[in-house]
Amino acid sequence: MTDLKKLFETGNALERELVESARYDGLSQASRTRHMRLFGMSGALLALLSYARFSAAAVAGASKSTLLIFGGVALAGIGVGTYAVQASSTSSSSSGAASAPNDAPSLPTRPEAAEPSDAYEPSPPATSAAATAPVMPTVGKSRDGVVTKAEQAQRLQKETALLMGVHELLRSGQTQAAQERLRNYRSQFPSGQLRLEAEVVDVELMSASGDRARAARRAKALLAAGTVGPYSARLRAIEAAVNAREPAK
Amino acid sequence: MKVLFRRFVEDNIDFLARYLRRLGIPMSEIDDAIQEVLWVVHKKRAEVDSNKERAFLVAVATRVASHEYRARRRRSRTQGEFVEHASFETDLTPERLAQVAEARERLQQILNQLPMDLRTVFVLFELEELTAPEVSELLQIPVGTAASRIRRARELFAEHVRDLSMRKVS
């Protein structure tokens, strides 16, 4: 019953050619590296990823925006390398990110208690506490004025927590509170490591709070500046959504 | 002991990419789909038996691909069929590369016509070269069911290949 032969052994020439053509398929090295970096990141940033995906989907309506935050970021005292955020706005897939986690198939669970999480386990997903989390104090420089890697990592963690709060508020439709939280972020981290993310979130907030024309202008200006790189798809999606609602006269 | 998730991703990401591609996710959407699958697996893995993590990955990937497949079918009815030429890395000569690309496009067209339950077993058995018991374990179905699905998938595949060769002749 199970001694089936493979087509590449028993099929005709055309069948073999078709089947064998799939062997050369694979993930490009660039994609592979990007995914590996993402899943080598800290839990906090992965949680931000989750928030950003959900809130971006809420803002963009039917379109799905997926953030890929990648880079050599390791908050466990390792230091901060380069990182970037890539947004890709794709289609009206019914497998939207927001629904996917709850759609997961079920499988037998472990009989024993859950093992301790590993270094890559993300923080618990969205909780309402994120929206009301106390404001984080600004991290200062060390006594000799040099920011150590550990401090830099700690600072990034705090930036992430604040922006997670913004995403969560945006997702739940509390745009005013989200704007307040964003102002808070900017006052604490005027040159923050996630300031570009903050810029993009700001545009999303403008759009969500009804200031669509301004959101479109900001998106356009950011895109024209050419410095948004991986955020461009997300900004274009906002611009397109605004233009679709309010076509140019 | 549970391996680090990074190691799990490392071990399975190429398989996942191929599997999603063969189930019909276009190259332009493959990164999104991978992220979606890995994110779900990451969130739920604490609830999954460690020796069933790969099966869970396949289940999630199949679910994501099915959703995407249905959405694409809806889109294709209104926007026309999406055709793509996937890029891939290989040391083949340009001529052979062109042949392989053409064959692979035809393969994908045929796969897209198979029902999802048959497509999954075909991809795992014929393209990933797993055995029928391995397919049954990954898909959490009885071995007999896996074997009969493989046979049916191959029959359908052969029919489509015959159609294809007839079109090539005419």
XYZ file of C-alpha atoms in Angstrom:
419
model
C 0.000 0.000 0.000
C 2.839 2.364 0.763
C 5.416 1.152 -1.738
C 4.505 3.800 -4.243
C 7.163 4.702 -6.753
C 7.996 8.282 -7.496
C 7.106 9.873 -10.807
C 10.735 10.689 -11.513
C 11.314 6.919 -11.535
C 8.192 5.741 -13.295
C 6.751 8.724 -15.135
C 7.085 9.485 -18.811
C 9.630 12.014 -20.077
C 7.342 15.012 -19.774
C 6.184 14.060 -16.292
C 9.774 13.647 -15.157
C 10.782 16.956 -16.688
C 7.958 18.758 -14.913
C 8.615 17.138 -11.561
C 12.352 17.699 -11.763
C 11.925 21.356 -12.628
C 10.749 21.925 -9.062
C 14.103 20.788 -7.701
C 15.762 24.015 -8.675
C 13.308 26.016 -6.703
C 14.299 27.594 -3.433
C 14.298 30.691 -1.372
C 16.747 33.328 -2.533
C 19.666 33.967 -0.227
C 18.425 37.516 0.377
C 14.989 36.340 1.486
C 16.487 33.616 3.610
C 18.768 36.059 5.376
C 15.899 38.474 5.973
C 13.687 35.828 7.529
C 16.471 34.495 9.668
C 17.236 37.957 10.950
C 13.630 38.522 11.801
C 13.440 35.362 13.852
C 16.748 36.071 15.479
C 15.343 39.206 16.974
C 14.111 39.994 20.378
C 10.664 39.260 21.611
C 9.806 42.916 22.043
C 10.410 43.714 18.415
C 8.464 40.674 17.320
C 5.589 41.889 19.421
C 5.881 45.274 17.738
C 5.784 43.464 14.456
C 2.522 41.892 15.485
C 1.013 45.192 16.563
C 2.169 46.925 13.435
C 0.675 44.271 11.202
C -2.685 44.475 12.905
C -2.883 48.227 13.088
C -1.646 48.699 9.554
C -4.338 46.339 8.356
C -6.908 48.326 10.279
C -5.746 51.597 8.792
C -5.407 50.359 5.273
C -8.811 48.770 5.323
C -8.936 45.858 2.938
C -5.281 45.849 2.119
C -2.851 43.788 4.099
C 0.343 45.363 5.254
C 3.006 43.202 6.623
C 5.920 44.603 8.472
C 9.159 42.830 8.337
C 11.478 44.188 10.895
C 14.856 42.751 10.402
C 18.414 43.356 11.237
C 20.997 42.523 13.734
C 19.034 43.617 16.722
C 19.443 41.695 19.889
C 18.119 43.259 23.007
C 19.574 40.726 25.358
C 22.567 42.920 25.850
C 24.125 42.030 22.571
C 23.898 45.384 20.933
C 22.133 47.003 18.121
C 23.084 46.648 14.523
C 21.350 47.906 11.519
C 17.717 47.333 11.227
C 14.965 48.359 8.972
C 11.343 47.870 8.468
C 9.971 46.572 5.280
C 6.366 46.941 4.510
C 4.782 45.171 1.703
C 1.262 45.921 0.888
C -0.343 43.157 -0.941
C -3.677 42.299 -1.984
C -6.978 41.615 -0.588
C -6.083 38.194 0.623
C -8.621 36.576 2.820
C -5.748 35.134 4.788
C -5.160 38.481 6.366
C -2.571 38.661 9.048
C -5.051 39.703 11.649
C -7.066 36.552 11.294
C -4.284 34.107 10.806
C -3.222 33.510 14.391
C -6.698 32.492 15.427
C -7.035 30.278 12.398
C -4.192 28.025 13.392
C -5.003 24.356 13.072
C -5.126 22.475 16.318
C -2.800 19.661 17.170
C -2.340 17.488 20.228
C -0.832 19.514 22.981
C 2.049 18.677 25.211
C 1.138 16.494 28.120
C 3.744 18.130 30.305
C 3.881 21.711 31.458
C 5.191 24.215 28.993
C 8.941 24.419 28.913
C 10.668 27.683 29.615
C 10.678 29.887 26.575
C 13.820 30.172 24.541
C 15.730 33.293 23.681
C 13.561 34.012 20.663
C 10.203 33.698 22.330
C 8.292 36.929 21.767
C 6.574 38.850 24.455
C 2.941 37.948 25.036
C 0.732 39.300 22.263
C -1.434 42.357 22.419
C -2.920 43.165 25.743
C -4.952 46.142 26.691
C -2.276 46.933 29.240
C -0.051 48.054 26.410
C -2.369 50.948 25.802
C -2.219 52.148 29.369
C 1.359 51.277 30.163
C 3.127 53.891 32.244
C 5.347 56.265 30.390
C 8.891 55.025 30.246
C 11.569 57.321 31.580
C 14.205 58.469 29.184
C 17.398 56.507 29.322
C 20.367 58.718 29.947
C 23.944 58.252 28.998
C 26.314 56.494 31.292
C 28.451 58.534 33.641
C 31.245 59.038 31.143
C 28.768 60.231 28.507
C 29.197 57.196 26.274
C 26.119 55.149 25.515
C 26.998 51.517 25.999
C 25.565 48.748 23.896
C 23.515 47.556 26.824
C 22.060 51.031 27.292
C 21.385 51.295 23.601
C 19.564 47.988 23.695
C 17.607 49.057 26.776
C 16.666 52.272 25.040
C 15.471 50.401 21.987
C 13.367 48.204 24.227
C 11.700 51.300 25.669
C 11.199 52.850 22.266
C 9.617 49.613 21.132
C 7.298 49.514 24.138
C 6.109 53.058 23.476
C 5.485 52.453 19.794
C 3.721 49.186 20.597
C 1.376 51.250 22.700
C 0.813 53.612 19.770
C 0.061 50.694 17.474
C -2.308 49.176 19.992
C -4.194 52.444 20.479
C -4.380 52.964 16.742
C -5.660 49.443 16.262
C -8.389 49.958 18.816
C -9.443 53.223 17.205
C -8.197 55.487 19.996
C -6.458 57.868 17.645
C -6.217 60.791 20.049
C -4.616 58.665 22.730
C -2.333 57.194 20.069
C -1.268 60.670 18.995
C -0.588 61.565 22.606
C 1.512 58.448 23.019
C 3.383 59.244 19.839
C 4.125 62.772 21.084
C 5.363 61.190 24.269
C 7.660 58.934 22.261
C 9.042 61.856 20.287
C 9.656 63.994 23.337
C 11.562 61.183 25.013
C 13.381 60.015 21.926
C 13.762 62.955 19.545
C 16.553 61.075 17.788
C 15.153 57.645 18.493
C 16.281 54.541 16.718
C 12.708 53.899 15.619
C 11.968 57.460 14.529
C 11.339 56.396 10.965
C 8.772 53.890 12.197
C 7.273 56.743 14.238
C 7.044 58.899 11.112
C 5.170 56.200 9.264
C 2.859 55.548 12.195
C 2.195 59.283 12.360
C 1.031 59.240 8.748
C -1.198 56.259 9.515
C -2.610 58.112 12.471
C -3.399 61.151 10.343
C -5.231 58.958 7.895
C -7.112 57.101 10.629
C -8.160 60.315 12.341
C -9.654 61.699 9.140
C -6.875 64.044 8.092
C -6.434 62.112 4.894
C -5.252 64.879 2.629
C -2.449 65.706 5.040
C -1.621 62.022 5.405
C -1.347 61.703 1.639
C 0.870 64.787 1.430
C 3.157 63.518 4.181
C 3.319 60.088 2.623
C 4.168 61.659 -0.713
C 6.824 63.886 0.831
C 8.412 61.001 2.690
C 8.421 58.924 -0.456
C 9.894 61.799 -2.450
C 12.666 62.220 0.124
C 13.766 58.733 -0.823
C 14.863 57.841 2.678
C 12.004 55.597 3.689
C 13.346 52.594 1.822
C 11.540 49.569 3.124
C 8.596 51.647 4.348
C 7.738 52.785 0.864
C 5.125 50.129 0.164
C 3.307 50.940 3.399
C 3.293 54.654 2.589
C 2.189 54.060 -0.972
C -0.692 51.975 0.365
C -1.792 54.878 2.557
C -1.454 57.321 -0.310
C -3.390 55.039 -2.633
C -6.128 54.465 -0.063
C -6.538 58.210 0.400
C -6.531 58.875 -3.336
C -9.078 56.127 -3.870
C -11.440 57.818 -1.431
C -10.753 61.307 -2.641
C -9.799 61.171 -6.309
C -7.876 64.150 -7.613
C -10.074 66.708 -9.289
C 14.518 19.468 24.693
C 12.881 22.027 22.523
C 15.208 23.476 19.953
C 15.433 27.205 19.520
C 12.883 28.613 17.175
C 15.638 30.121 15.097
C 17.048 26.657 14.503
C 13.581 25.398 13.604
C 13.203 28.202 11.070
C 16.668 27.541 9.706
C 15.899 23.872 9.215
C 12.531 24.387 7.607
C 12.472 27.699 5.793
C 13.533 26.369 2.400
C 11.022 23.569 2.617
C 8.357 26.046 3.668
C 9.129 28.377 0.774
C 8.989 25.531 -1.755
C 5.836 24.110 -0.247
C 4.028 27.459 -0.313
C 5.207 28.105 -3.871
C 3.982 24.729 -5.056
C 0.639 25.212 -3.354
C 0.198 28.287 -5.496
C 1.521 31.283 -3.578
C 3.146 33.568 -6.161
C 6.772 34.549 -5.717
C 5.780 38.166 -5.148
C 3.817 37.135 -2.046
C 6.052 34.409 -0.734
C 7.783 36.503 1.926
C 4.467 37.639 3.381
C 3.159 34.091 3.398
C 6.298 32.772 5.099
C 6.027 35.423 7.782
C 2.392 34.640 8.320
C 3.056 30.925 8.724
C 6.078 31.369 10.962
C 4.312 33.887 13.118
C 1.415 31.509 13.761
C 3.752 28.597 14.424
C 5.825 30.718 16.768
C 2.808 31.791 18.751
C 1.302 28.338 19.045
C 4.346 26.143 19.334
C 4.220 25.957 23.108
C 0.947 24.076 22.714
C 2.310 21.650 20.142
C 4.178 18.438 20.782
C 7.814 19.019 19.924
C 7.866 15.999 17.608
C 4.868 17.384 15.739
C 6.176 20.872 15.086
C 6.888 20.193 11.429
C 3.428 18.718 10.980
C 2.020 21.829 12.546
C 4.085 23.983 10.207
C 2.666 22.075 7.234
C -0.868 22.402 8.575
C -0.527 26.160 9.014
C 1.138 26.567 5.621
C -1.623 24.572 3.958
C -4.214 26.718 5.685
C -2.533 29.947 4.632
C -2.091 28.699 1.065
C -5.739 27.598 0.909
C -6.930 31.020 1.975
C -4.623 32.671 -0.513
C -5.658 30.216 -3.217
C -9.315 31.045 -2.743
C -8.594 34.769 -2.700
C -6.541 34.469 -5.867
C -9.277 32.548 -7.605
C -11.690 35.342 -6.750
C -9.230 37.940 -8.010
C -8.428 36.035 -11.170
C -12.099 36.002 -12.130
C -12.093 39.778 -12.194
C -8.520 40.663 -13.038
C -7.390 37.858 -15.294
C -4.967 35.113 -14.457
C -1.745 36.168 -12.826
C 1.290 34.871 -14.641
C 4.735 35.167 -13.207
C 8.222 34.077 -13.918
C 9.774 33.186 -10.636
C 13.398 33.846 -10.068
C 15.629 31.284 -8.483
C 19.261 30.772 -7.826
C 21.105 28.045 -9.603
C 24.239 27.363 -11.564
C 22.380 26.137 -14.634
C 23.281 27.478 -18.054
C 20.972 30.194 -19.379
C 19.490 27.810 -21.953
C 18.784 25.121 -19.393
C 17.489 27.744 -17.014
C 14.954 28.850 -19.599
C 13.834 25.252 -20.135
C 13.508 24.644 -16.428
C 11.610 27.887 -15.922
C 9.172 26.932 -18.658
C 8.718 23.437 -17.230
C 8.204 24.833 -13.795
C 5.600 27.261 -14.996
C 3.735 24.383 -16.620
C 4.102 22.320 -13.473
C 2.618 25.144 -11.444
C -0.267 25.543 -13.861
C -1.066 21.868 -13.463
C -0.681 21.957 -9.690
C -3.038 24.912 -9.524
C -5.703 22.751 -11.117
C -5.472 20.001 -8.518
C -7.767 20.193 -5.494
C -5.863 21.362 -2.437
C -6.008 18.015 -0.600
C -4.473 16.245 -3.598
C -2.037 19.032 -4.287
C -0.584 18.860 -0.795
C 0.101 15.116 -0.971
C 1.485 15.421 -4.494
C 3.848 18.199 -3.506
C 5.075 16.370 -0.426
C 5.389 12.962 -2.089
C 6.594 13.800 -5.592
C 8.369 17.116 -5.207
C 9.625 16.952 -1.628
C 10.267 13.245 -2.135
C 8.817 12.140 1.179
C 7.500 8.616 1.621
C 3.782 7.921 1.994
C 4.138 7.271 5.764
C 6.018 10.562 6.122
C 3.269 12.362 4.211
C 0.643 10.785 6.433
C 2.514 11.847 9.546
C 2.976 15.431 8.334
C -0.636 15.806 7.287
C -1.934 13.865 10.297
C -3.926 11.483 8.117
C -3.892 7.667 7.971
C -1.252 6.130 5.717
C -3.940 4.496 3.573
C -5.611 7.842 3.021
C -2.301 9.412 2.090
C -1.553 6.606 -0.365
C -4.961 6.796 -2.022
C -4.708 10.577 -2.297
C -1.274 10.243 -3.864
C -2.683 7.820 -6.440
C -5.593 10.091 -7.249
C -3.313 13.100 -7.450
C -1.035 11.259 -9.852
C -3.957 10.215 -12.023
C -5.153 13.788 -12.254
C -1.608 15.022 -12.812
C -1.149 12.484 -15.634
C -4.402 13.647 -17.247
C -3.239 17.241 -17.213
C 0.169 16.271 -18.572
C -1.532 14.370 -21.416
C -3.577 17.469 -22.221
C -0.422 19.504 -22.146
C 1.480 17.197 -24.484
C -1.476 17.131 -26.879
C -1.493 20.919 -26.924
C 2.261 20.901 -27.579
C 1.804 18.535 -30.544
C -1.081 20.490 -32.055
